[in-house]
CSV table of C-alpha atoms and ligand atoms in Angstrom, one decimal:
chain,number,residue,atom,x,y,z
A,1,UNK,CA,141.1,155.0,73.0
A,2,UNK,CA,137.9,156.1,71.7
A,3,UNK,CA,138.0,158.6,68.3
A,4,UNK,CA,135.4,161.2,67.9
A,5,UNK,CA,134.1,162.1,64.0
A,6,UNK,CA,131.8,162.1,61.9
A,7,UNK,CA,129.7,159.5,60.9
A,8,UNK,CA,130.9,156.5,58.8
A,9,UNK,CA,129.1,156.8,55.5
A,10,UNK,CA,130.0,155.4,52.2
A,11,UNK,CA,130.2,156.5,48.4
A,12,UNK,CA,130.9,155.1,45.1
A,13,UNK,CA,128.9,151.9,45.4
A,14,UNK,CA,129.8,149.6,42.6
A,15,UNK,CA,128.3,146.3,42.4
A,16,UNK,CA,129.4,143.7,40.1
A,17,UNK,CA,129.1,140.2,39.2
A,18,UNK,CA,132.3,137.9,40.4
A,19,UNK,CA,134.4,135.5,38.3
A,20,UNK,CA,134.6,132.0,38.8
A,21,UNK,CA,137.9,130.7,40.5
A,22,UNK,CA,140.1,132.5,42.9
A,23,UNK,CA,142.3,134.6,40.6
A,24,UNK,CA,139.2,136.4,39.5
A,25,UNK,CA,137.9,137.6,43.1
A,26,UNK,CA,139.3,140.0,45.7
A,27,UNK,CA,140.7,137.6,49.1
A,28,UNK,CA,138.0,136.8,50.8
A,29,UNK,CA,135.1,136.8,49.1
A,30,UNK,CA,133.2,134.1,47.8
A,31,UNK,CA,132.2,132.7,44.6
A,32,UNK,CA,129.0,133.6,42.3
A,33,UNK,CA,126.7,135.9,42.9
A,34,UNK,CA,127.1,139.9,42.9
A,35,UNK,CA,130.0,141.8,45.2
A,36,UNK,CA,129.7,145.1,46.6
A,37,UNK,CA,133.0,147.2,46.4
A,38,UNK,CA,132.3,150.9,47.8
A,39,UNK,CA,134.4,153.7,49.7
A,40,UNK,CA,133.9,154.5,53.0
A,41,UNK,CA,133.6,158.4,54.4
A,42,UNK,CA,136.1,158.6,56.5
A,43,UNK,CA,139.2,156.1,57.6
A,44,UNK,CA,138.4,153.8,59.9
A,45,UNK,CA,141.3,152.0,60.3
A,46,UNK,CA,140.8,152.7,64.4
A,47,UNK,CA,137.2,151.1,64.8
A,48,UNK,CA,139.2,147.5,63.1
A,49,UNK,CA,139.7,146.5,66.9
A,50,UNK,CA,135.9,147.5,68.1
A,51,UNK,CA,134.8,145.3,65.4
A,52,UNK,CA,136.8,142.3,65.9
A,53,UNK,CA,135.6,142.0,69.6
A,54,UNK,CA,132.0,142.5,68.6
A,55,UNK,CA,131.4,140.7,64.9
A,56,UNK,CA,130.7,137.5,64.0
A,57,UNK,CA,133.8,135.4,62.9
A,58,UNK,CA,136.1,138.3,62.8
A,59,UNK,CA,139.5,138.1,61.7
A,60,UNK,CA,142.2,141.1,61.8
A,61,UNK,CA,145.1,141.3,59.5
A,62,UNK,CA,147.8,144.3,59.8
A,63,UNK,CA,149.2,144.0,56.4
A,64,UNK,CA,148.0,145.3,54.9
A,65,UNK,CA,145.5,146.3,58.0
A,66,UNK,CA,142.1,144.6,56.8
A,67,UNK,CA,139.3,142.9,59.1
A,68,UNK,CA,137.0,140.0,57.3
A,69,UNK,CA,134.0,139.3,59.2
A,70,UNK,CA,130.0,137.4,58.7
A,71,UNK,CA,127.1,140.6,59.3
A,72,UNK,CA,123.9,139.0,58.3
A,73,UNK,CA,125.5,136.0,56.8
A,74,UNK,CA,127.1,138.2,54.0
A,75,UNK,CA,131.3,138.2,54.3
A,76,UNK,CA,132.4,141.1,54.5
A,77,UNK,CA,135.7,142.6,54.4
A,78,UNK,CA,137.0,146.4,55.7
A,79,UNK,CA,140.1,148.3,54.5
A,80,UNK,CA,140.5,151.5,56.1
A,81,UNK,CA,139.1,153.5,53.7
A,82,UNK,CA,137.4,150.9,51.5
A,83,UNK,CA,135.4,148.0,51.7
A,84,UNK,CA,134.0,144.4,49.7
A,85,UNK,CA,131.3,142.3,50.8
A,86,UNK,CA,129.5,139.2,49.4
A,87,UNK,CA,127.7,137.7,47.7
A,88,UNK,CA,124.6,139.2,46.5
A,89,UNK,CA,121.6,138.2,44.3
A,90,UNK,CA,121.0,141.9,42.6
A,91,UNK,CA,122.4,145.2,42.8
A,92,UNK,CA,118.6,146.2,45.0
A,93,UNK,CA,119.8,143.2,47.4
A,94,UNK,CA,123.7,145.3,47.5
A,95,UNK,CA,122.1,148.2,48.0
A,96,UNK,CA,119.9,147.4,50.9
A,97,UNK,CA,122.5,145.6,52.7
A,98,UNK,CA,124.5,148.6,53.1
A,99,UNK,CA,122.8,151.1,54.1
A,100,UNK,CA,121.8,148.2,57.2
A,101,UNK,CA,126.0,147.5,57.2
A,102,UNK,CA,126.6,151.2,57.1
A,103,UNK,CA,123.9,151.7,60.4
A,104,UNK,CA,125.7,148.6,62.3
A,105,UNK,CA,129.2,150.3,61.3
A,106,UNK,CA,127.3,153.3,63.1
A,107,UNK,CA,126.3,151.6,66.1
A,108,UNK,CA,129.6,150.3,67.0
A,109,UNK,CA,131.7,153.3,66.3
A,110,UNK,CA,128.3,155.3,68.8
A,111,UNK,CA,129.5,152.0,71.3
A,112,UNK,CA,133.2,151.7,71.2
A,113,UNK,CA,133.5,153.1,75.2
A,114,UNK,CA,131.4,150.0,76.1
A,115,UNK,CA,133.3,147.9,74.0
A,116,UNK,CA,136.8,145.8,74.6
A,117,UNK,CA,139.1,146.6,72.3
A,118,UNK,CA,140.5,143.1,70.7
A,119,UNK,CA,143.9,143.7,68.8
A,120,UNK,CA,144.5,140.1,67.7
A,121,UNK,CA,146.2,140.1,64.4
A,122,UNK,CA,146.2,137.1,62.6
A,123,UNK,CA,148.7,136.1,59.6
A,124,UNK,CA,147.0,133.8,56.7
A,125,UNK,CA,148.3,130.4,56.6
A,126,UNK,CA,147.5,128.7,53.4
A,127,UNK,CA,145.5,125.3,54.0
A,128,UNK,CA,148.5,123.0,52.3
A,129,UNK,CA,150.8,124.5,55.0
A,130,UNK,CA,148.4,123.7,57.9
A,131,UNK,CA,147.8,120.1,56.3
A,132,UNK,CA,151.9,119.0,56.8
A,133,UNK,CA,150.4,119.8,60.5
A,134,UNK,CA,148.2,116.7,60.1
A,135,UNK,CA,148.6,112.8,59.5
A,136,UNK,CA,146.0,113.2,56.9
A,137,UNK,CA,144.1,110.1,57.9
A,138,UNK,CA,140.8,111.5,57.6
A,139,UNK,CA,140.1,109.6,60.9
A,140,UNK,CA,137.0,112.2,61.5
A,141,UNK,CA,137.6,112.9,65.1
A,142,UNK,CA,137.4,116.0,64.7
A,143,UNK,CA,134.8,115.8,63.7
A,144,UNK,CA,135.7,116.9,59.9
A,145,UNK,CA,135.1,114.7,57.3
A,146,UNK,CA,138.7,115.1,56.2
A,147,UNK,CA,142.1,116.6,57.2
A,148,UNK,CA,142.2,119.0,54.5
A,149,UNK,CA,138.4,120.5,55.0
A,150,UNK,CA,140.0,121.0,59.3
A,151,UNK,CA,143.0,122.4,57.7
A,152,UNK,CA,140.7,125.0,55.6
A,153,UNK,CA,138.6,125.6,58.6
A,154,UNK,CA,141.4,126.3,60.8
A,155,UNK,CA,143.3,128.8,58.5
A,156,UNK,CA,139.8,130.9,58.4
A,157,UNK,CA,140.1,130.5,62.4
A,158,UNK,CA,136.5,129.1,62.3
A,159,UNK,CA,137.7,125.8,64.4
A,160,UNK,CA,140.7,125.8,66.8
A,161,UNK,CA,143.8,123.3,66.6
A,162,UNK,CA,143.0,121.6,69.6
A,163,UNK,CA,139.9,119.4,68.2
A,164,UNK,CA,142.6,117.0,66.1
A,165,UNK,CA,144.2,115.0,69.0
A,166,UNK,CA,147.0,114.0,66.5
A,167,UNK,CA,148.8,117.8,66.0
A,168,UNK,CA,151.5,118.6,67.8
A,169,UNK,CA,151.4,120.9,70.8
A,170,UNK,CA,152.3,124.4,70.0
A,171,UNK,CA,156.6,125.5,71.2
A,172,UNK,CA,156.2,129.1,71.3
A,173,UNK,CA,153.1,131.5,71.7
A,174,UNK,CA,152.7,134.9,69.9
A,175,UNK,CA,151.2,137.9,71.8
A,176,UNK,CA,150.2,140.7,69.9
A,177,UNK,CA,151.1,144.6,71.5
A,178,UNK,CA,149.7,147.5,70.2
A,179,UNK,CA,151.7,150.5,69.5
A,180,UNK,CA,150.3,154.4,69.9
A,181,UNK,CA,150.9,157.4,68.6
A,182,UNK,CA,151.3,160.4,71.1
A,183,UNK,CA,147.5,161.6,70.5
A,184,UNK,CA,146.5,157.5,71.6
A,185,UNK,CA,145.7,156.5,67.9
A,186,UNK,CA,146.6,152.7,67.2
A,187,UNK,CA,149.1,152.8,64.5
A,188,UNK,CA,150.0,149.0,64.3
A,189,UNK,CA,150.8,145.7,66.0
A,190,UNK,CA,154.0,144.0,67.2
A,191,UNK,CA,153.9,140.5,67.5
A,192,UNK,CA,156.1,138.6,69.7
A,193,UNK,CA,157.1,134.9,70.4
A,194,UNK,CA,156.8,133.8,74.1
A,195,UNK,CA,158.2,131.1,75.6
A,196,UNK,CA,155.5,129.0,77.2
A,197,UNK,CA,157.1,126.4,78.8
A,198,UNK,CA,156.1,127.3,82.1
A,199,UNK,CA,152.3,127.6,80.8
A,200,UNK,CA,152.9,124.2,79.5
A,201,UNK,CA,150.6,122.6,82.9
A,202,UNK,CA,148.1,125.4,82.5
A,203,UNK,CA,147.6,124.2,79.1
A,204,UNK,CA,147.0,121.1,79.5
A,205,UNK,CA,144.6,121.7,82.3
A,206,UNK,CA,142.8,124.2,79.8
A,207,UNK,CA,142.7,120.7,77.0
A,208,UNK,CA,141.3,118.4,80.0
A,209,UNK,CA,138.8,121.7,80.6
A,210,UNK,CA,138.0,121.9,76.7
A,211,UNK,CA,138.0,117.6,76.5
A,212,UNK,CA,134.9,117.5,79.2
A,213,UNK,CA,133.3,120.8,77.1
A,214,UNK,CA,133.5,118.4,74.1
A,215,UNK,CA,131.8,115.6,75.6
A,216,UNK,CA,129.3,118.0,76.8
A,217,UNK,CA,128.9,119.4,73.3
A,218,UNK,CA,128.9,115.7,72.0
A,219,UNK,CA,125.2,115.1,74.1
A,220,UNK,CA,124.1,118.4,72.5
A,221,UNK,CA,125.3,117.1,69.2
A,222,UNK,CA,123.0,114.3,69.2
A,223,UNK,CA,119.8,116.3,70.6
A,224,UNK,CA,120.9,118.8,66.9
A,225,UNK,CA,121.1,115.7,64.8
A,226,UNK,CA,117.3,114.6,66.0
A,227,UNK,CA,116.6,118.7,65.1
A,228,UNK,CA,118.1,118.1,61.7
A,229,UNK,CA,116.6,115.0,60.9
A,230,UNK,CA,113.1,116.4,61.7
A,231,UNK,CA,114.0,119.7,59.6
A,232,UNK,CA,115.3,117.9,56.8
A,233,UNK,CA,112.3,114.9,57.0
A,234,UNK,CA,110.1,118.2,56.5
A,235,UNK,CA,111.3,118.7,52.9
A,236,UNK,CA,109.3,117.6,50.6
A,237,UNK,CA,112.5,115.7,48.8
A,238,UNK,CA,114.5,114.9,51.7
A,239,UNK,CA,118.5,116.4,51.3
A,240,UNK,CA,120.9,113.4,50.3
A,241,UNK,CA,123.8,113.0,53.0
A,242,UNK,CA,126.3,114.3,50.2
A,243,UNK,CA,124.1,117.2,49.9
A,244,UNK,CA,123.7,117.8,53.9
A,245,UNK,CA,127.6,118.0,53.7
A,246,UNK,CA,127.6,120.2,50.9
A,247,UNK,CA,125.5,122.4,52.5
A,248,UNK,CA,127.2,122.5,55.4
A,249,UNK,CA,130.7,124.2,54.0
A,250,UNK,CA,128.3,126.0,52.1
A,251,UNK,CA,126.8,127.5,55.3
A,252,UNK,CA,130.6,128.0,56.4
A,253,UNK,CA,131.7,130.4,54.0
A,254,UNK,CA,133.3,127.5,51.2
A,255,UNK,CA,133.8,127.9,47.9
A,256,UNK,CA,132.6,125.3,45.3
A,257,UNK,CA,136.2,125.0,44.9
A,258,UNK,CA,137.0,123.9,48.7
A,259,UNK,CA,134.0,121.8,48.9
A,260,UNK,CA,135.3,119.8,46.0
A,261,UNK,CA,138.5,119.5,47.7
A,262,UNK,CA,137.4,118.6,50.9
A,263,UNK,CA,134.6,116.1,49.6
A,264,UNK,CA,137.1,114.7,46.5
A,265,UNK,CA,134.5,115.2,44.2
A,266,UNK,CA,134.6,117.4,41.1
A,267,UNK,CA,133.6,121.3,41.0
A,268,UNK,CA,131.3,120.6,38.5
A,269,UNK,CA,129.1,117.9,40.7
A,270,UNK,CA,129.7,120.4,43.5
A,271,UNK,CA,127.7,122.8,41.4
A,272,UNK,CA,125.1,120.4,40.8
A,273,UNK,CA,124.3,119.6,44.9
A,274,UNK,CA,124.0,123.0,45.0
A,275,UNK,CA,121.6,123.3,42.3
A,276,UNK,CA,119.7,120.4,44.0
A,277,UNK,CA,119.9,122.2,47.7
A,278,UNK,CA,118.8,125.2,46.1
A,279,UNK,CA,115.2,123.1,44.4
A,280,UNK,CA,114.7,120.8,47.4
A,281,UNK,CA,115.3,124.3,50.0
A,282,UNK,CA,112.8,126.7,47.6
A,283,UNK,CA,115.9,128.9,47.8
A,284,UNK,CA,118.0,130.9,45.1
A,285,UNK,CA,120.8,131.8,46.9
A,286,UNK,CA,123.5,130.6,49.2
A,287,UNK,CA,122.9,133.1,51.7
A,288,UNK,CA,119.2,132.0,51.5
A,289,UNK,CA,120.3,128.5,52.2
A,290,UNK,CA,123.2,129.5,55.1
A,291,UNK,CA,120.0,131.0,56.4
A,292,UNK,CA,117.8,127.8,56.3
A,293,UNK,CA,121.1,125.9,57.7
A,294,UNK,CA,121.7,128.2,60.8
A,295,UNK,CA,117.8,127.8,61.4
A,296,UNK,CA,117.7,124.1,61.1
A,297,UNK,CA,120.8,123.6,63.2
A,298,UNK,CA,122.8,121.9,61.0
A,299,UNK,CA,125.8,124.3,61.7
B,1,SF4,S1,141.2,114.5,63.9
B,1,SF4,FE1,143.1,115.2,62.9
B,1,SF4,S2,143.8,113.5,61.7
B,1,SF4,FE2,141.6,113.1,62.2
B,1,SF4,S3,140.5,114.0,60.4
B,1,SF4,FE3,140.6,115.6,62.0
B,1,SF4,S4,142.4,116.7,61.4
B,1,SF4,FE4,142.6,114.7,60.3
């Protein structure tokens, strides 16, 4: 269903520094640095499924109905008639990003008859939940240092359950239906379980499929390592492996507080790899060195 109206715009641009620690920040947005919180022009609650087919690491919600998503390596995150996104170095570095959001807003809205609709909702699972999934043995073939970084990846739907070989295989599915209003306008989403027993074949087929992807990715892995060595031999102070992984869940949208989780070291040395990626990169911010990461391959 494709709506016709005016342009998206926005208004009432505030930009403010953020807290330190999660109870001081909206969901979803990351620590340090400046967020932007404006008001959109119109309601665009009906462009939420245009945008999670066609952003980077999109993730819709219905409830309330929200979509979190990467543009330009800045989170961002889209109520229907409001928006957050982060983080930012100055209020001039806010201000420029949006009025390149706002066009890209533009662009799909102009696009959405060329674009497939994707109404997958997802519900957050907190990352202690999804850990009771795992044997927490932090036997890395997953290729996650630990079970609890995995778990964190995996409730942000950035990796998929199927890379730990130890979880359990899934007993019911959930498809997610759309319903309409009489003029076409998606209202919500139903969610219902399915019983896949039948699918159970087709599954594992899909795992075998996925298992030879792996080993292909595994070849590619070690041609990115060489690029990452290179890149990193480049430096003028070479980046410690702590601070390579640092980096790393840096790059992936991590808080300092996650990292220290994930890495069992303290917030406060976390801090300080960050201090020292920031000196050794010539960078001063951490979407400046997600940039330099994505560059150099080592995400
Ligand atoms: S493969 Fe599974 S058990 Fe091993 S570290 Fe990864 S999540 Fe943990």
């Amino acid at each position: 269903m494709t709506v016709h109206l005016s342009n998206i715009g926005f208004h009432r641009l505030r930009v403010c520094s953020m807290g330190r620690g999660p109870a001081t920040r909206p969901p979803g947005t990351l620590e340090g640095g400046m967020m932007a919180d404006f008001d959109l022009s119109i309601n665009i609650e009906f462009l939420f499924p245009f945008i999670n087919a066609v952003a980077r690491n999109a993730q819709l919600f219905d409830n309330p109905p929200h979509i979190r998503f990467s543009f330009e390596h800045t989170l961002c995150v889209l109520y229907p008639d409001r928006g957050l996104a982060s983080p930012f170095d100055d209020k001039e570095d806010a201000g420029a990003f949006m009025v390149r959001f706002i066009a890209y807003l533009n662009d799909i809205y102009h696009r959405q008859e060329s674009i497939e609709p994707r109404h997958k909702c997802f519900s957050h699972t907190a990352t202690t939940q999804i850990l009771k999934l795992l044997p927490q043995t932090n036997c890395n073939e997953c290729g996650f240092n630990t079970c609890m970084a995995f778990a964190a990846m995996l409730g942000r739907q950035q990796t998929i359950p199927g890379r730990c070989p130890h979880i359990s295989r899934p007993l019911q599915e959930k498809a997610v239906f759309p319903v309409h209003d009489d003029n076409g306008k998606l209202l919500s989403t139903i969610s219902l379980d399915i019983d896949n027993t039948e699918n159970m074949d087709a599954l594992e087929s899909a795992r075998n499929y996925i298992r030879n992807l792996e080993k292909k990715i595994e070849a590619l892995s070690l041609v990115k390592s060489e690029l990452q060595q290179e890149a990193n031999q480049e430096l003028p102070s070479p980046l410690s492996r702590r601070e390579v992984q640092v980096l790393q869940m840096l790059a992936l949208g991590s808080t300092n507080m996650e990292i220290a989780h994930a890495l069992h070291i303290s917030p406060h040395t976390v801090k300080s790899h960050i201090n020292n990626i920031f000196n050794k990169l010539a960078v001063n911010s951490r979407t400046q060195a997600s940039v330099w990461a994505t560059q150099n391959h080592f995400i």
